[in-house]
């Protein structure tokens, strides 16, 4: 029992519990909206992703950007910071990637993709450095500064699109050249059916590699130890000789780099993709918070939680033919995701309940042995 409480068993149980509770309430919303079609809608949500290889490829395709923003939030959280600015970093990285693939036509397509993604990663890191610097040198809470940089980033990107790569016929950025789409690496043949292939591409491998790299940095390097130590206790880390200001800035920059790379890959991943000029924050950044919390901020857990949330979203999107309004679907999925945010609270409460049961059983066994 003690091993269960201290190990991963309690973490997994808490994640499963919140997902189940969220799905239950989400399904109640569907029943209230359309009781006759609710069973079929629930069946679609639960089975759509596994109904074909193409559909599962779609799930992985839509999971990729939220895995990246989930890793962004999770990395910051592991080092004692709460990066709520992944949306702005995602948007800024996406713009830089789009700008490069459109204008750097003197580079061959493969090199242009590489340069675009590298620049997107750097753009996300630079944008995240702003709240990092404010936190390190002015003790401005990162949540406040990240919220500010989210909106500043959104409006700045809109301005830059209008003045650099705007297409007035579409009221958005110019189309990304077909030659600079992310390589498929044969996934379009694997995840396909008789009609069409999934848009799944090499981005999913980059996301998995990023998760593994994050794990190695945090758990297997001195640098990662310093970042976590600073997050746990800034004063103690300083006393131990760790440069706490540098650690805060680096932590935010690495976190932003993951979000920026996710934005760049997302917009280079599909044919005809453009970036709209709209005063709307990128939803992927906020989805990353739920993905990170559901995955308990562990890199591997974030991969699975990102796939799960994308699975539910794709299933929900495909119940519209059953007569459900898009708004009802979004409410049901939002309820599920909202419950995911309570995973840490549920983990604590479950731990207390299980520990209490364990102590009660132990006391009864002691009394039994005494008699």
mmCIF file of C-alpha atoms in Angstrom:
data_model
loop_
_atom_site.group_PDB
_atom_site.id
_atom_site.type_symbol
_atom_site.label_atom_id
_atom_site.label_comp_id
_atom_site.label_asym_id
_atom_site.label_seq_id
_atom_site.Cartn_x
_atom_site.Cartn_y
_atom_site.Cartn_z
ATOM 1 C CA UNK A 1 0.000 0.000 0.000
ATOM 2 C CA UNK A 2 2.812 2.409 0.882
ATOM 3 C CA UNK A 3 4.491 1.590 -2.412
ATOM 4 C CA UNK A 4 1.205 2.380 -4.221
ATOM 5 C CA UNK A 5 0.878 5.742 -2.438
ATOM 6 C CA UNK A 6 4.449 6.759 -3.223
ATOM 7 C CA UNK A 7 4.632 5.346 -6.744
ATOM 8 C CA UNK A 8 2.820 5.959 -10.005
ATOM 9 C CA UNK A 9 -0.257 3.890 -9.118
ATOM 10 C CA UNK A 10 -2.001 6.754 -7.318
ATOM 11 C CA UNK A 11 -1.154 9.187 -10.124
ATOM 12 C CA UNK A 12 -2.614 6.894 -12.777
ATOM 13 C CA UNK A 13 -5.715 6.229 -10.675
ATOM 14 C CA UNK A 14 -6.337 9.966 -10.183
ATOM 15 C CA UNK A 15 -5.995 10.673 -13.922
ATOM 16 C CA UNK A 16 -8.379 7.849 -14.819
ATOM 17 C CA UNK A 17 -10.853 9.071 -12.178
ATOM 18 C CA UNK A 18 -11.063 12.633 -13.477
ATOM 19 C CA UNK A 19 -11.368 11.472 -17.090
ATOM 20 C CA UNK A 20 -14.190 9.122 -16.154
ATOM 21 C CA UNK A 21 -16.001 11.808 -14.118
ATOM 22 C CA UNK A 22 -15.576 14.354 -16.900
ATOM 23 C CA UNK A 23 -16.863 11.937 -19.539
ATOM 24 C CA UNK A 24 -19.853 11.073 -17.369
ATOM 25 C CA UNK A 25 -20.883 14.708 -17.017
ATOM 26 C CA UNK A 26 -20.133 15.380 -20.677
ATOM 27 C CA UNK A 27 -22.450 12.536 -21.675
ATOM 28 C CA UNK A 28 -25.165 13.910 -19.389
ATOM 29 C CA UNK A 29 -24.969 17.142 -21.388
ATOM 30 C CA UNK A 30 -25.513 15.141 -24.588
ATOM 31 C CA UNK A 31 -28.526 13.340 -23.063
ATOM 32 C CA UNK A 32 -30.106 16.631 -22.017
ATOM 33 C CA UNK A 33 -29.556 18.047 -25.497
ATOM 34 C CA UNK A 34 -30.809 15.078 -27.538
ATOM 35 C CA UNK A 35 -31.713 11.972 -25.545
ATOM 36 C CA UNK A 36 -32.711 9.906 -28.592
ATOM 37 C CA UNK A 37 -29.323 10.256 -30.300
ATOM 38 C CA UNK A 38 -27.179 10.434 -27.172
ATOM 39 C CA UNK A 39 -26.279 6.687 -27.060
ATOM 40 C CA UNK A 40 -25.139 6.771 -30.678
ATOM 41 C CA UNK A 41 -23.171 9.981 -30.017
ATOM 42 C CA UNK A 42 -21.439 8.442 -27.021
ATOM 43 C CA UNK A 43 -20.558 5.353 -29.028
ATOM 44 C CA UNK A 44 -19.103 7.559 -31.778
ATOM 45 C CA UNK A 45 -16.971 9.543 -29.336
ATOM 46 C CA UNK A 46 -15.619 6.374 -27.751
ATOM 47 C CA UNK A 47 -14.952 4.428 -30.955
ATOM 48 C CA UNK A 48 -14.314 6.940 -33.764
ATOM 49 C CA UNK A 49 -10.579 7.229 -33.247
ATOM 50 C CA UNK A 50 -10.045 3.468 -33.448
ATOM 51 C CA UNK A 51 -12.554 2.843 -36.231
ATOM 52 C CA UNK A 52 -9.835 3.030 -38.898
ATOM 53 C CA UNK A 53 -6.143 3.730 -39.280
ATOM 54 C CA UNK A 54 -6.943 7.011 -41.039
ATOM 55 C CA UNK A 55 -9.093 8.166 -38.147
ATOM 56 C CA UNK A 56 -6.405 7.230 -35.641
ATOM 57 C CA UNK A 57 -3.892 9.110 -37.786
ATOM 58 C CA UNK A 58 -6.165 12.157 -37.565
ATOM 59 C CA UNK A 59 -6.181 11.809 -33.780
ATOM 60 C CA UNK A 60 -2.369 11.781 -33.678
ATOM 61 C CA UNK A 61 -2.240 14.721 -36.088
ATOM 62 C CA UNK A 62 -4.470 16.880 -33.882
ATOM 63 C CA UNK A 63 -2.714 15.649 -30.742
ATOM 64 C CA UNK A 64 0.717 16.842 -31.876
ATOM 65 C CA UNK A 65 0.345 20.608 -31.237
ATOM 66 C CA UNK A 66 -1.296 20.139 -27.847
ATOM 67 C CA UNK A 67 1.398 17.644 -26.849
ATOM 68 C CA UNK A 68 3.978 20.335 -27.619
ATOM 69 C CA UNK A 69 2.158 23.019 -25.618
ATOM 70 C CA UNK A 70 1.557 20.441 -22.883
ATOM 71 C CA UNK A 71 5.312 19.808 -22.737
ATOM 72 C CA UNK A 72 5.828 23.564 -22.590
ATOM 73 C CA UNK A 73 3.535 23.951 -19.580
ATOM 74 C CA UNK A 74 4.864 20.764 -17.971
ATOM 75 C CA UNK A 75 8.522 21.779 -18.251
ATOM 76 C CA UNK A 76 7.855 25.125 -16.587
ATOM 77 C CA UNK A 77 5.771 23.472 -13.865
ATOM 78 C CA UNK A 78 8.526 20.963 -13.100
ATOM 79 C CA UNK A 79 10.845 23.907 -12.451
ATOM 80 C CA UNK A 80 8.426 25.780 -10.207
ATOM 81 C CA UNK A 81 6.887 28.085 -12.831
ATOM 82 C CA UNK A 82 3.432 28.259 -14.393
ATOM 83 C CA UNK A 83 3.721 29.083 -18.077
ATOM 84 C CA UNK A 84 0.257 30.245 -19.054
ATOM 85 C CA UNK A 85 1.804 32.090 -22.005
ATOM 86 C CA UNK A 86 2.129 29.061 -24.301
ATOM 87 C CA UNK A 87 -0.608 30.508 -26.531
ATOM 88 C CA UNK A 88 1.423 33.619 -27.362
ATOM 89 C CA UNK A 89 4.621 31.612 -27.784
ATOM 90 C CA UNK A 90 2.806 29.142 -30.054
ATOM 91 C CA UNK A 91 1.444 32.000 -32.189
ATOM 92 C CA UNK A 92 4.757 33.823 -32.417
ATOM 93 C CA UNK A 93 6.601 30.663 -33.426
ATOM 94 C CA UNK A 94 3.956 29.883 -36.030
ATOM 95 C CA UNK A 95 4.247 33.317 -37.646
ATOM 96 C CA UNK A 96 8.030 33.158 -37.870
ATOM 97 C CA UNK A 97 7.867 29.704 -39.487
ATOM 98 C CA UNK A 98 5.259 30.838 -42.028
ATOM 99 C CA UNK A 99 7.218 34.003 -42.846
ATOM 100 C CA UNK A 100 10.398 32.053 -43.541
ATOM 101 C CA UNK A 101 8.879 29.366 -45.768
ATOM 102 C CA UNK A 102 7.123 32.054 -47.826
ATOM 103 C CA UNK A 103 10.023 34.503 -48.202
ATOM 104 C CA UNK A 104 13.187 32.403 -48.006
ATOM 105 C CA UNK A 105 12.651 30.828 -51.425
ATOM 106 C CA UNK A 106 16.392 30.998 -52.116
ATOM 107 C CA UNK A 107 16.733 27.938 -49.856
ATOM 108 C CA UNK A 108 15.807 24.459 -51.040
ATOM 109 C CA UNK A 109 12.525 23.206 -49.493
ATOM 110 C CA UNK A 110 14.050 20.765 -47.002
ATOM 111 C CA UNK A 111 16.516 23.319 -45.686
ATOM 112 C CA UNK A 112 13.764 25.948 -45.586
ATOM 113 C CA UNK A 113 11.614 23.703 -43.374
ATOM 114 C CA UNK A 114 14.535 23.112 -41.026
ATOM 115 C CA UNK A 115 15.380 26.828 -40.808
ATOM 116 C CA UNK A 116 11.700 27.709 -40.296
ATOM 117 C CA UNK A 117 11.290 25.266 -37.411
ATOM 118 C CA UNK A 118 14.579 26.344 -35.845
ATOM 119 C CA UNK A 119 13.495 29.989 -36.079
ATOM 120 C CA UNK A 120 10.051 29.126 -34.638
ATOM 121 C CA UNK A 121 11.745 27.438 -31.685
ATOM 122 C CA UNK A 122 13.963 30.482 -31.140
ATOM 123 C CA UNK A 123 10.988 32.853 -31.488
ATOM 124 C CA UNK A 124 9.047 30.975 -28.819
ATOM 125 C CA UNK A 125 12.076 31.044 -26.527
ATOM 126 C CA UNK A 126 12.573 34.793 -26.989
ATOM 127 C CA UNK A 127 8.900 35.517 -26.354
ATOM 128 C CA UNK A 128 8.960 33.412 -23.181
ATOM 129 C CA UNK A 129 12.139 35.153 -22.023
ATOM 130 C CA UNK A 130 10.114 38.333 -21.375
ATOM 131 C CA UNK A 131 8.106 36.924 -18.429
ATOM 132 C CA UNK A 132 11.259 35.042 -17.391
ATOM 133 C CA UNK A 133 13.261 38.257 -17.115
ATOM 134 C CA UNK A 134 10.436 40.025 -15.291
ATOM 135 C CA UNK A 135 10.182 37.121 -12.849
ATOM 136 C CA UNK A 136 13.936 36.908 -12.272
ATOM 137 C CA UNK A 137 14.794 40.583 -11.863
ATOM 138 C CA UNK A 138 11.542 42.276 -10.834
ATOM 139 C CA UNK A 139 9.723 39.370 -9.138
ATOM 140 C CA UNK A 140 6.680 39.877 -11.404
ATOM 141 C CA UNK A 141 4.537 36.762 -11.184
ATOM 142 C CA UNK A 142 4.827 34.794 -14.427
ATOM 143 C CA UNK A 143 1.065 34.245 -14.704
ATOM 144 C CA UNK A 144 0.436 37.994 -14.947
ATOM 145 C CA UNK A 145 3.249 38.665 -17.406
ATOM 146 C CA UNK A 146 2.357 35.587 -19.492
ATOM 147 C CA UNK A 147 -1.252 36.751 -19.837
ATOM 148 C CA UNK A 148 0.023 40.134 -21.014
ATOM 149 C CA UNK A 149 2.458 38.621 -23.518
ATOM 150 C CA UNK A 150 -0.304 36.353 -24.858
ATOM 151 C CA UNK A 151 -2.355 39.333 -26.001
ATOM 152 C CA UNK A 152 0.649 41.374 -27.066
ATOM 153 C CA UNK A 153 1.914 38.431 -29.118
ATOM 154 C CA UNK A 154 -1.476 37.891 -30.759
ATOM 155 C CA UNK A 155 -1.859 41.561 -31.730
ATOM 156 C CA UNK A 156 1.777 41.889 -32.811
ATOM 157 C CA UNK A 157 1.492 38.832 -35.066
ATOM 158 C CA UNK A 158 -1.703 40.229 -36.605
ATOM 159 C CA UNK A 159 0.146 43.490 -37.313
ATOM 160 C CA UNK A 160 3.128 41.680 -38.803
ATOM 161 C CA UNK A 161 0.934 39.530 -41.048
ATOM 162 C CA UNK A 162 -0.915 42.598 -42.343
ATOM 163 C CA UNK A 163 2.369 44.326 -43.161
ATOM 164 C CA UNK A 164 4.414 41.435 -44.517
ATOM 165 C CA UNK A 165 2.636 38.300 -45.798
ATOM 166 C CA UNK A 166 -1.028 39.354 -45.949
ATOM 167 C CA UNK A 167 -3.280 37.976 -48.693
ATOM 168 C CA UNK A 168 -6.267 40.355 -49.093
ATOM 169 C CA UNK A 169 -8.211 37.750 -51.090
ATOM 170 C CA UNK A 170 -8.324 35.441 -48.070
ATOM 171 C CA UNK A 171 -7.995 37.996 -45.242
ATOM 172 C CA UNK A 172 -5.172 35.877 -43.860
ATOM 173 C CA UNK A 173 -1.530 35.107 -44.488
ATOM 174 C CA UNK A 174 -0.386 33.845 -47.853
ATOM 175 C CA UNK A 175 -0.588 30.112 -48.433
ATOM 176 C CA UNK A 176 2.372 28.030 -47.409
ATOM 177 C CA UNK A 177 4.152 26.545 -50.448
ATOM 178 C CA UNK A 178 3.330 22.881 -50.961
ATOM 179 C CA UNK A 179 7.016 22.022 -51.121
ATOM 180 C CA UNK A 180 7.536 23.223 -47.544
ATOM 181 C CA UNK A 181 4.963 21.019 -45.831
ATOM 182 C CA UNK A 182 6.277 18.734 -43.111
ATOM 183 C CA UNK A 183 7.536 15.436 -44.600
ATOM 184 C CA UNK A 184 5.139 12.490 -44.357
ATOM 185 C CA UNK A 185 7.807 9.765 -44.039
ATOM 186 C CA UNK A 186 5.354 7.168 -45.343
ATOM 187 C CA UNK A 187 2.722 7.825 -42.678
ATOM 188 C CA UNK A 188 0.237 8.826 -45.383
ATOM 189 C CA UNK A 189 0.382 5.226 -46.659
ATOM 190 C CA UNK A 190 0.059 3.642 -43.228
ATOM 191 C CA UNK A 191 -2.708 5.834 -41.814
ATOM 192 C CA UNK A 192 -5.049 5.787 -44.788
ATOM 193 C CA UNK A 193 -8.223 4.155 -46.015
ATOM 194 C CA UNK A 194 -9.786 3.631 -49.431
ATOM 195 C CA UNK A 195 -10.745 7.297 -49.851
ATOM 196 C CA UNK A 196 -7.940 9.423 -48.437
ATOM 197 C CA UNK A 197 -4.886 9.529 -46.183
ATOM 198 C CA UNK A 198 -4.477 11.123 -42.805
ATOM 199 C CA UNK A 199 -2.434 14.372 -42.702
ATOM 200 C CA UNK A 200 -0.246 12.807 -39.998
ATOM 201 C CA UNK A 201 3.408 13.645 -40.633
ATOM 202 C CA UNK A 202 6.863 13.776 -39.089
ATOM 203 C CA UNK A 203 5.685 16.268 -36.455
ATOM 204 C CA UNK A 204 4.499 13.429 -34.216
ATOM 205 C CA UNK A 205 8.038 12.028 -34.086
ATOM 206 C CA UNK A 206 9.411 15.459 -33.207
ATOM 207 C CA UNK A 207 6.839 15.725 -30.398
ATOM 208 C CA UNK A 208 7.793 12.308 -28.974
ATOM 209 C CA UNK A 209 11.500 13.132 -29.258
ATOM 210 C CA UNK A 210 10.878 16.459 -27.483
ATOM 211 C CA UNK A 211 9.167 14.621 -24.630
ATOM 212 C CA UNK A 212 12.080 12.192 -24.274
ATOM 213 C CA UNK A 213 14.575 15.059 -24.412
ATOM 214 C CA UNK A 214 12.618 16.921 -21.738
ATOM 215 C CA UNK A 215 12.736 13.843 -19.511
ATOM 216 C CA UNK A 216 16.492 13.426 -19.983
ATOM 217 C CA UNK A 217 17.175 17.109 -19.256
ATOM 218 C CA UNK A 218 15.064 17.182 -16.095
ATOM 219 C CA UNK A 219 15.923 13.766 -14.672
ATOM 220 C CA UNK A 220 19.389 12.907 -15.966
ATOM 221 C CA UNK A 221 21.386 16.150 -16.118
ATOM 222 C CA UNK A 222 22.912 18.549 -13.626
ATOM 223 C CA UNK A 223 21.333 21.415 -15.524
ATOM 224 C CA UNK A 224 17.865 19.937 -15.035
ATOM 225 C CA UNK A 225 18.565 19.324 -11.349
ATOM 226 C CA UNK A 226 19.494 22.983 -10.923
ATOM 227 C CA UNK A 227 16.315 24.112 -12.671
ATOM 228 C CA UNK A 228 14.138 21.913 -10.440
ATOM 229 C CA UNK A 229 16.028 22.870 -7.303
ATOM 230 C CA UNK A 230 15.519 26.542 -8.042
ATOM 231 C CA UNK A 231 11.818 25.918 -8.572
ATOM 232 C CA UNK A 232 11.447 24.026 -5.306
ATOM 233 C CA UNK A 233 13.259 26.603 -3.188
ATOM 234 C CA UNK A 234 14.843 29.648 -4.767
ATOM 235 C CA UNK A 235 16.668 30.732 -1.607
ATOM 236 C CA UNK A 236 18.069 27.275 -0.891
ATOM 237 C CA UNK A 237 19.231 26.973 -4.512
ATOM 238 C CA UNK A 238 21.003 30.325 -4.216
ATOM 239 C CA UNK A 239 22.671 29.214 -0.980
ATOM 240 C CA UNK A 240 23.870 26.066 -2.774
ATOM 241 C CA UNK A 241 25.567 28.204 -5.417
ATOM 242 C CA UNK A 242 22.940 27.947 -8.160
ATOM 243 C CA UNK A 243 22.294 31.099 -10.179
ATOM 244 C CA UNK A 244 18.542 31.330 -9.547
ATOM 245 C CA UNK A 245 17.898 34.181 -12.000
ATOM 246 C CA UNK A 246 19.592 32.336 -14.839
ATOM 247 C CA UNK A 247 17.639 29.172 -13.999
ATOM 248 C CA UNK A 248 14.296 31.009 -14.104
ATOM 249 C CA UNK A 249 15.093 32.616 -17.461
ATOM 250 C CA UNK A 250 16.388 29.375 -19.010
ATOM 251 C CA UNK A 251 13.384 27.462 -17.736
ATOM 252 C CA UNK A 252 10.951 29.904 -19.335
ATOM 253 C CA UNK A 253 12.956 29.993 -22.567
ATOM 254 C CA UNK A 254 13.012 26.203 -22.912
ATOM 255 C CA UNK A 255 9.300 26.130 -22.144
ATOM 256 C CA UNK A 256 8.629 28.796 -24.784
ATOM 257 C CA UNK A 257 10.857 27.020 -27.297
ATOM 258 C CA UNK A 258 8.664 23.901 -27.065
ATOM 259 C CA UNK A 259 5.508 25.945 -27.664
ATOM 260 C CA UNK A 260 7.095 27.884 -30.540
ATOM 261 C CA UNK A 261 8.237 24.672 -32.217
ATOM 262 C CA UNK A 262 4.722 23.287 -31.819
ATOM 263 C CA UNK A 263 3.279 26.359 -33.534
ATOM 264 C CA UNK A 264 5.739 26.122 -36.404
ATOM 265 C CA UNK A 265 5.069 22.417 -37.015
ATOM 266 C CA UNK A 266 1.303 22.887 -36.767
ATOM 267 C CA UNK A 267 1.177 25.444 -39.558
ATOM 268 C CA UNK A 268 3.591 23.573 -41.803
ATOM 269 C CA UNK A 269 1.625 20.342 -41.454
ATOM 270 C CA UNK A 270 -1.333 20.676 -43.805
ATOM 271 C CA UNK A 271 -2.059 21.677 -47.371
ATOM 272 C CA UNK A 272 -3.483 25.158 -47.867
ATOM 273 C CA UNK A 273 -2.858 26.197 -44.253
ATOM 274 C CA UNK A 274 -2.940 29.951 -43.628
ATOM 275 C CA UNK A 275 -2.762 32.085 -40.492
ATOM 276 C CA UNK A 276 -5.874 34.180 -39.927
ATOM 277 C CA UNK A 277 -5.787 37.792 -38.833
ATOM 278 C CA UNK A 278 -8.159 37.603 -35.883
ATOM 279 C CA UNK A 279 -8.117 38.835 -32.302
ATOM 280 C CA UNK A 280 -8.359 35.300 -30.948
ATOM 281 C CA UNK A 281 -5.770 33.579 -28.775
ATOM 282 C CA UNK A 282 -4.503 30.210 -29.996
ATOM 283 C CA UNK A 283 -6.556 27.533 -28.240
ATOM 284 C CA UNK A 284 -3.663 25.077 -28.392
ATOM 285 C CA UNK A 285 -1.834 27.052 -25.721
ATOM 286 C CA UNK A 286 -4.636 26.702 -23.199
ATOM 287 C CA UNK A 287 -5.285 23.084 -24.145
ATOM 288 C CA UNK A 288 -1.673 22.458 -23.214
ATOM 289 C CA UNK A 289 -2.479 23.331 -19.597
ATOM 290 C CA UNK A 290 -5.100 20.580 -19.407
ATOM 291 C CA UNK A 291 -2.837 18.136 -21.237
ATOM 292 C CA UNK A 292 0.002 18.838 -18.818
ATOM 293 C CA UNK A 293 -2.148 18.552 -15.701
ATOM 294 C CA UNK A 294 -3.816 15.348 -16.887
ATOM 295 C CA UNK A 295 -0.384 13.895 -17.643
ATOM 296 C CA UNK A 296 0.764 14.998 -14.163
ATOM 297 C CA UNK A 297 3.450 17.138 -15.852
ATOM 298 C CA UNK A 298 5.420 14.022 -16.763
ATOM 299 C CA UNK A 299 6.739 14.020 -20.362
ATOM 300 C CA UNK A 300 5.466 10.515 -21.141
ATOM 301 C CA UNK A 301 2.163 11.172 -19.381
ATOM 302 C CA UNK A 302 1.734 14.325 -21.475
ATOM 303 C CA UNK A 303 2.018 12.295 -24.697
ATOM 304 C CA UNK A 304 -0.792 9.966 -23.642
ATOM 305 C CA UNK A 305 -3.004 12.734 -22.241
ATOM 306 C CA UNK A 306 -2.584 14.754 -25.450
ATOM 307 C CA UNK A 307 -3.655 11.752 -27.523
ATOM 308 C CA UNK A 308 -6.629 11.145 -25.206
ATOM 309 C CA UNK A 309 -7.925 14.715 -25.432
ATOM 310 C CA UNK A 310 -7.468 14.750 -29.228
ATOM 311 C CA UNK A 311 -9.278 11.388 -29.391
ATOM 312 C CA UNK A 312 -12.294 12.812 -27.541
ATOM 313 C CA UNK A 313 -12.277 15.977 -29.640
ATOM 314 C CA UNK A 314 -12.221 14.132 -32.960
ATOM 315 C CA UNK A 315 -14.991 11.812 -31.818
ATOM 316 C CA UNK A 316 -17.033 14.796 -30.663
ATOM 317 C CA UNK A 317 -16.501 16.599 -33.953
ATOM 318 C CA UNK A 318 -17.971 13.634 -35.847
ATOM 319 C CA UNK A 319 -21.286 13.470 -33.979
ATOM 320 C CA UNK A 320 -22.673 16.516 -35.783
ATOM 321 C CA UNK A 321 -24.510 14.330 -38.364
ATOM 322 C CA UNK A 322 -26.497 12.886 -35.440
ATOM 323 C CA UNK A 323 -28.175 16.239 -34.902
ATOM 324 C CA UNK A 324 -25.975 17.756 -32.209
ATOM 325 C CA UNK A 325 -25.086 21.423 -32.492
ATOM 326 C CA UNK A 326 -21.387 22.237 -32.519
ATOM 327 C CA UNK A 327 -21.848 24.283 -29.337
ATOM 328 C CA UNK A 328 -23.272 21.288 -27.443
ATOM 329 C CA UNK A 329 -20.327 19.157 -28.538
ATOM 330 C CA UNK A 330 -17.871 21.818 -27.386
ATOM 331 C CA UNK A 331 -19.645 22.053 -24.012
ATOM 332 C CA UNK A 332 -19.458 18.283 -23.516
ATOM 333 C CA UNK A 333 -15.763 18.123 -24.453
ATOM 334 C CA UNK A 334 -15.024 21.250 -22.395
ATOM 335 C CA UNK A 335 -16.582 19.608 -19.325
ATOM 336 C CA UNK A 336 -14.278 16.622 -19.774
ATOM 337 C CA UNK A 337 -11.222 18.843 -20.204
ATOM 338 C CA UNK A 338 -12.280 21.046 -17.290
ATOM 339 C CA UNK A 339 -12.355 18.040 -15.008
ATOM 340 C CA UNK A 340 -8.836 17.168 -16.114
ATOM 341 C CA UNK A 341 -7.637 20.338 -14.409
ATOM 342 C CA UNK A 342 -8.626 18.805 -11.057
ATOM 343 C CA UNK A 343 -6.302 15.820 -11.400
ATOM 344 C CA UNK A 344 -3.773 17.110 -8.837
ATOM 345 C CA UNK A 345 -6.547 17.854 -6.330
ATOM 346 C CA UNK A 346 -8.078 14.421 -6.884
ATOM 347 C CA UNK A 347 -4.660 12.818 -6.459
ATOM 348 C CA UNK A 348 -4.243 14.500 -3.064
ATOM 349 C CA UNK A 349 -7.742 13.541 -1.908
ATOM 350 C CA UNK A 350 -7.389 9.945 -3.110
ATOM 351 C CA UNK A 351 -4.051 9.719 -1.351
ATOM 352 C CA UNK A 352 -5.630 10.903 1.903
ATOM 353 C CA UNK A 353 -8.540 8.470 1.589
ATOM 354 C CA UNK A 354 -6.334 5.485 0.735
ATOM 355 C CA UNK A 355 -3.885 6.386 3.515
ATOM 356 C CA UNK A 356 -6.768 6.606 6.004
ATOM 357 C CA UNK A 357 -8.062 3.186 4.919
ATOM 358 C CA UNK A 358 -4.554 1.776 5.175
ATOM 359 C CA UNK A 359 -4.111 3.126 8.727
ATOM 360 C CA UNK A 360 -7.504 1.722 9.754
ATOM 361 C CA UNK A 361 -6.616 -1.716 8.392
ATOM 362 C CA UNK A 362 -3.199 -1.600 10.065
ATOM 363 C CA UNK A 363 -4.710 -0.697 13.444
ATOM 364 C CA UNK A 364 -7.262 -3.511 13.208
ATOM 365 C CA UNK A 365 -4.485 -5.984 12.364
ATOM 366 C CA UNK A 366 -2.429 -4.798 15.342
ATOM 367 C CA UNK A 367 -5.387 -5.242 17.687
ATOM 368 C CA UNK A 368 -6.102 -8.665 16.204
ATOM 369 C CA UNK A 369 -2.501 -9.791 16.720
ATOM 370 C CA UNK A 370 -2.491 -8.379 20.253
ATOM 371 C CA UNK A 371 -5.508 -10.508 21.207
#
